[in-house]
Tab-separated table of N, CA and C in Angstrom:
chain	number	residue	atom	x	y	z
V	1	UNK	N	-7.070	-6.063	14.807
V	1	UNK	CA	-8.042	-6.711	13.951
V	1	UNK	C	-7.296	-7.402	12.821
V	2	UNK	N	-7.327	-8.486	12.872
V	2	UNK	CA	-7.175	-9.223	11.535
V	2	UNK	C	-8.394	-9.333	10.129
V	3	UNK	N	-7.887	-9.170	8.939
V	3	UNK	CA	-8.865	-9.388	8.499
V	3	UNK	C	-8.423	-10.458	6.842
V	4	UNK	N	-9.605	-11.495	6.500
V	4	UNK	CA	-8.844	-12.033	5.120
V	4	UNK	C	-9.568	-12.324	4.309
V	5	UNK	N	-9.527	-12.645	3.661
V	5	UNK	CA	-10.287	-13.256	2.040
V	5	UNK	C	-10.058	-14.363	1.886
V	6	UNK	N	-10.849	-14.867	0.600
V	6	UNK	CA	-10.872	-16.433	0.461
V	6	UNK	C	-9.961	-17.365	0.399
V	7	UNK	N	-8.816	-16.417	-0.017
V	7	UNK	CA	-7.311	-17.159	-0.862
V	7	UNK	C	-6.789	-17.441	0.490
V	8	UNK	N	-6.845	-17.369	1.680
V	8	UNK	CA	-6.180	-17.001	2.873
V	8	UNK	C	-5.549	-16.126	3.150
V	9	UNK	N	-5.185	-15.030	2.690
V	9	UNK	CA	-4.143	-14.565	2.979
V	9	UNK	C	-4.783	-13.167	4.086
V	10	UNK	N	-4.060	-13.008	4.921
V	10	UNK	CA	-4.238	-12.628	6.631
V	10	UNK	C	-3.116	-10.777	6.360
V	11	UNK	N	-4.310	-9.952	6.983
V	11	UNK	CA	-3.470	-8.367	7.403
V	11	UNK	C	-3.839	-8.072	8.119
V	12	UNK	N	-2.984	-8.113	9.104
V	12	UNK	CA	-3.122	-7.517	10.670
V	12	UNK	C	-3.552	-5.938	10.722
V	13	UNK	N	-4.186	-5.118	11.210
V	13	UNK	CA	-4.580	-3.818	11.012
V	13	UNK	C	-5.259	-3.255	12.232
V	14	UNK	N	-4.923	-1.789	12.357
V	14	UNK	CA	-5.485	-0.886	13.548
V	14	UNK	C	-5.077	0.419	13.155
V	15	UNK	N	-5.748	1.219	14.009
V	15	UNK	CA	-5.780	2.008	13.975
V	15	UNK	C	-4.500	3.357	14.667
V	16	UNK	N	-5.312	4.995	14.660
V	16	UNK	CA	-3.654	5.547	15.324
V	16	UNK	C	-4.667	5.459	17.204
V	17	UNK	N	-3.890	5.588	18.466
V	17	UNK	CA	-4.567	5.383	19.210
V	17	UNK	C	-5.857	6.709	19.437
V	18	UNK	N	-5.978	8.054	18.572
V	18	UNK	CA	-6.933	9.241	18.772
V	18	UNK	C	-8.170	8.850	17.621
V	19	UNK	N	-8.328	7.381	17.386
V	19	UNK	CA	-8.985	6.869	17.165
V	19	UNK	C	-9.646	5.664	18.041
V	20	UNK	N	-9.083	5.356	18.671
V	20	UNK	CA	-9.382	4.137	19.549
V	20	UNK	C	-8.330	2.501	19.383
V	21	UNK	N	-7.415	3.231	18.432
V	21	UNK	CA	-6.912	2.078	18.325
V	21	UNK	C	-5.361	2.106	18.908
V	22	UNK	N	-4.653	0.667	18.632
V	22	UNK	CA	-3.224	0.944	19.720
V	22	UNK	C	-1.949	1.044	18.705
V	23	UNK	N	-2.261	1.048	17.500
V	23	UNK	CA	-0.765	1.493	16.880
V	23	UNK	C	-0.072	0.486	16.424
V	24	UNK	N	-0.477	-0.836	16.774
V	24	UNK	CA	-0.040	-2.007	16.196
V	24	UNK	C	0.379	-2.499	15.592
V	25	UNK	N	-0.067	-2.472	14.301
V	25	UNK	CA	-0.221	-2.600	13.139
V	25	UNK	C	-0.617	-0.879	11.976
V	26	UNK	N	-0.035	-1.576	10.482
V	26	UNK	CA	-0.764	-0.512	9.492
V	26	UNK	C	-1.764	-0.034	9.817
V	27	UNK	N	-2.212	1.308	9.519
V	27	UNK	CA	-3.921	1.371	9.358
V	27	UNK	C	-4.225	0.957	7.752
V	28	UNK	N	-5.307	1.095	7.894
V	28	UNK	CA	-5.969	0.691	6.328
V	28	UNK	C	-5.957	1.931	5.689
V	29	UNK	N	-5.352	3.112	6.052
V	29	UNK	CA	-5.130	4.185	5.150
V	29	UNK	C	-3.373	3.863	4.973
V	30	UNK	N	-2.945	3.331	5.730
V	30	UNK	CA	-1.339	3.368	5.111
V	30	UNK	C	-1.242	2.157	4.278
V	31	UNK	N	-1.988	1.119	4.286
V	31	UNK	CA	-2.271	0.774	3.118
V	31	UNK	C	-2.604	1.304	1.757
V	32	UNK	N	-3.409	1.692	2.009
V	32	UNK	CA	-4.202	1.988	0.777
V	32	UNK	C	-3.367	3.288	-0.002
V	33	UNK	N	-2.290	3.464	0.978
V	33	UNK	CA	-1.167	4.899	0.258
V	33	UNK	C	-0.179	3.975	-0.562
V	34	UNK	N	0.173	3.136	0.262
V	34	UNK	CA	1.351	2.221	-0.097
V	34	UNK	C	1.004	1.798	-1.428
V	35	UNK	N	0.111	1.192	-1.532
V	35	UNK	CA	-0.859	0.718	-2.599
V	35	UNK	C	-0.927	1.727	-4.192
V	36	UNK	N	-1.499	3.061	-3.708
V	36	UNK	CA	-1.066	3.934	-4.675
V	36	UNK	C	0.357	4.517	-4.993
V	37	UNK	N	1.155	4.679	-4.127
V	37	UNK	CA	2.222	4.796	-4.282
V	37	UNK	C	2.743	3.543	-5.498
V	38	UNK	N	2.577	2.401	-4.823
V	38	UNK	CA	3.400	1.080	-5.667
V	38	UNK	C	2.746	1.103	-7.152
V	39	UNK	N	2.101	1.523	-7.701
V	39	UNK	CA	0.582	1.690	-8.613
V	39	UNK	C	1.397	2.745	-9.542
V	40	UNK	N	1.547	4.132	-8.929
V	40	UNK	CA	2.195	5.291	-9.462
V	40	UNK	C	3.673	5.222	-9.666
V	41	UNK	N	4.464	4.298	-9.471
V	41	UNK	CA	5.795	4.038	-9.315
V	41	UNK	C	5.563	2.977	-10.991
V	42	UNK	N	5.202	1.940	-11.200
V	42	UNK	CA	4.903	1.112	-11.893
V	42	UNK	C	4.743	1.813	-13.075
V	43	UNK	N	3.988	2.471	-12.978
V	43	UNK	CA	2.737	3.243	-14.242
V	43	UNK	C	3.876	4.009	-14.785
V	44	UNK	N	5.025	4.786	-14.030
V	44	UNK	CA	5.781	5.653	-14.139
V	44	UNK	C	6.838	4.788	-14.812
V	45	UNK	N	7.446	3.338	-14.547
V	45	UNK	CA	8.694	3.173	-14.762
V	45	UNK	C	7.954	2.718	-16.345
V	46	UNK	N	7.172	2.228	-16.686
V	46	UNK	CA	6.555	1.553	-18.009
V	46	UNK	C	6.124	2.546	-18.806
V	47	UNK	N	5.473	3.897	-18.586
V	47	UNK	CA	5.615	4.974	-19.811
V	47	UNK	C	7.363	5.557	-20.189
V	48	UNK	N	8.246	5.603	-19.030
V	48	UNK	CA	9.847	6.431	-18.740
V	48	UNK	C	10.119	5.034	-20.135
V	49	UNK	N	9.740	3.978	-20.125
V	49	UNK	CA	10.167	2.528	-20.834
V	49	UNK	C	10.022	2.744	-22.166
V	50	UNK	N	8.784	3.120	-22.182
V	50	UNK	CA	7.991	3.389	-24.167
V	50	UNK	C	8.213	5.237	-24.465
V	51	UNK	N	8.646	5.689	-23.572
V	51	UNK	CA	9.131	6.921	-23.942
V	51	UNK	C	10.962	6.925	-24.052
V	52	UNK	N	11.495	5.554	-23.942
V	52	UNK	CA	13.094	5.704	-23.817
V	52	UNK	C	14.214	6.514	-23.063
V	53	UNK	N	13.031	6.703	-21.959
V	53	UNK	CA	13.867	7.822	-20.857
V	53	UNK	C	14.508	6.230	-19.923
V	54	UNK	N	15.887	6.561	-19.552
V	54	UNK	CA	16.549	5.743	-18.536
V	54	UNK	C	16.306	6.772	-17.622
V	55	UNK	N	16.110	5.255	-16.569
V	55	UNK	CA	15.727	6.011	-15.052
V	55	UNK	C	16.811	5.509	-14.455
V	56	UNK	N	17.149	6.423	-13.160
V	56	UNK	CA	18.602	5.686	-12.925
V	56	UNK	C	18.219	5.059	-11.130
V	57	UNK	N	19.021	5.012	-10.206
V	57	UNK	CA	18.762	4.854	-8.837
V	57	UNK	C	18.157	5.892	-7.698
């Protein structure tokens, strides 16, 4: 399944196959992790910033 919004921009998506789907692509839950993950990573490096903690690799 493809799916998009107005801007164009296109995400291929399916499911795991003990759902009916073939594995293809992301599901829309490994999105939506990735998503919080990238969210909680951010949030984290910008308080470590105004708290003067160096973060290293």
């Amino acid at each position: 399944m493809t799916v998009g919004g107005d801007a164009g921009h296109e995400f291929d998506v399916d499911t795991y196959p003990a759902f009916g789907g073939a594995d293809a692509s992301p599901s829309p839950l490994s999105y939506a992790l990735a998503a919080l993950s990238s969210c909680n990573q951010i949030t984290a490096s910008i308080v470590a910033k105004e708290l003067g903690v160096a973060l290293g690799a």
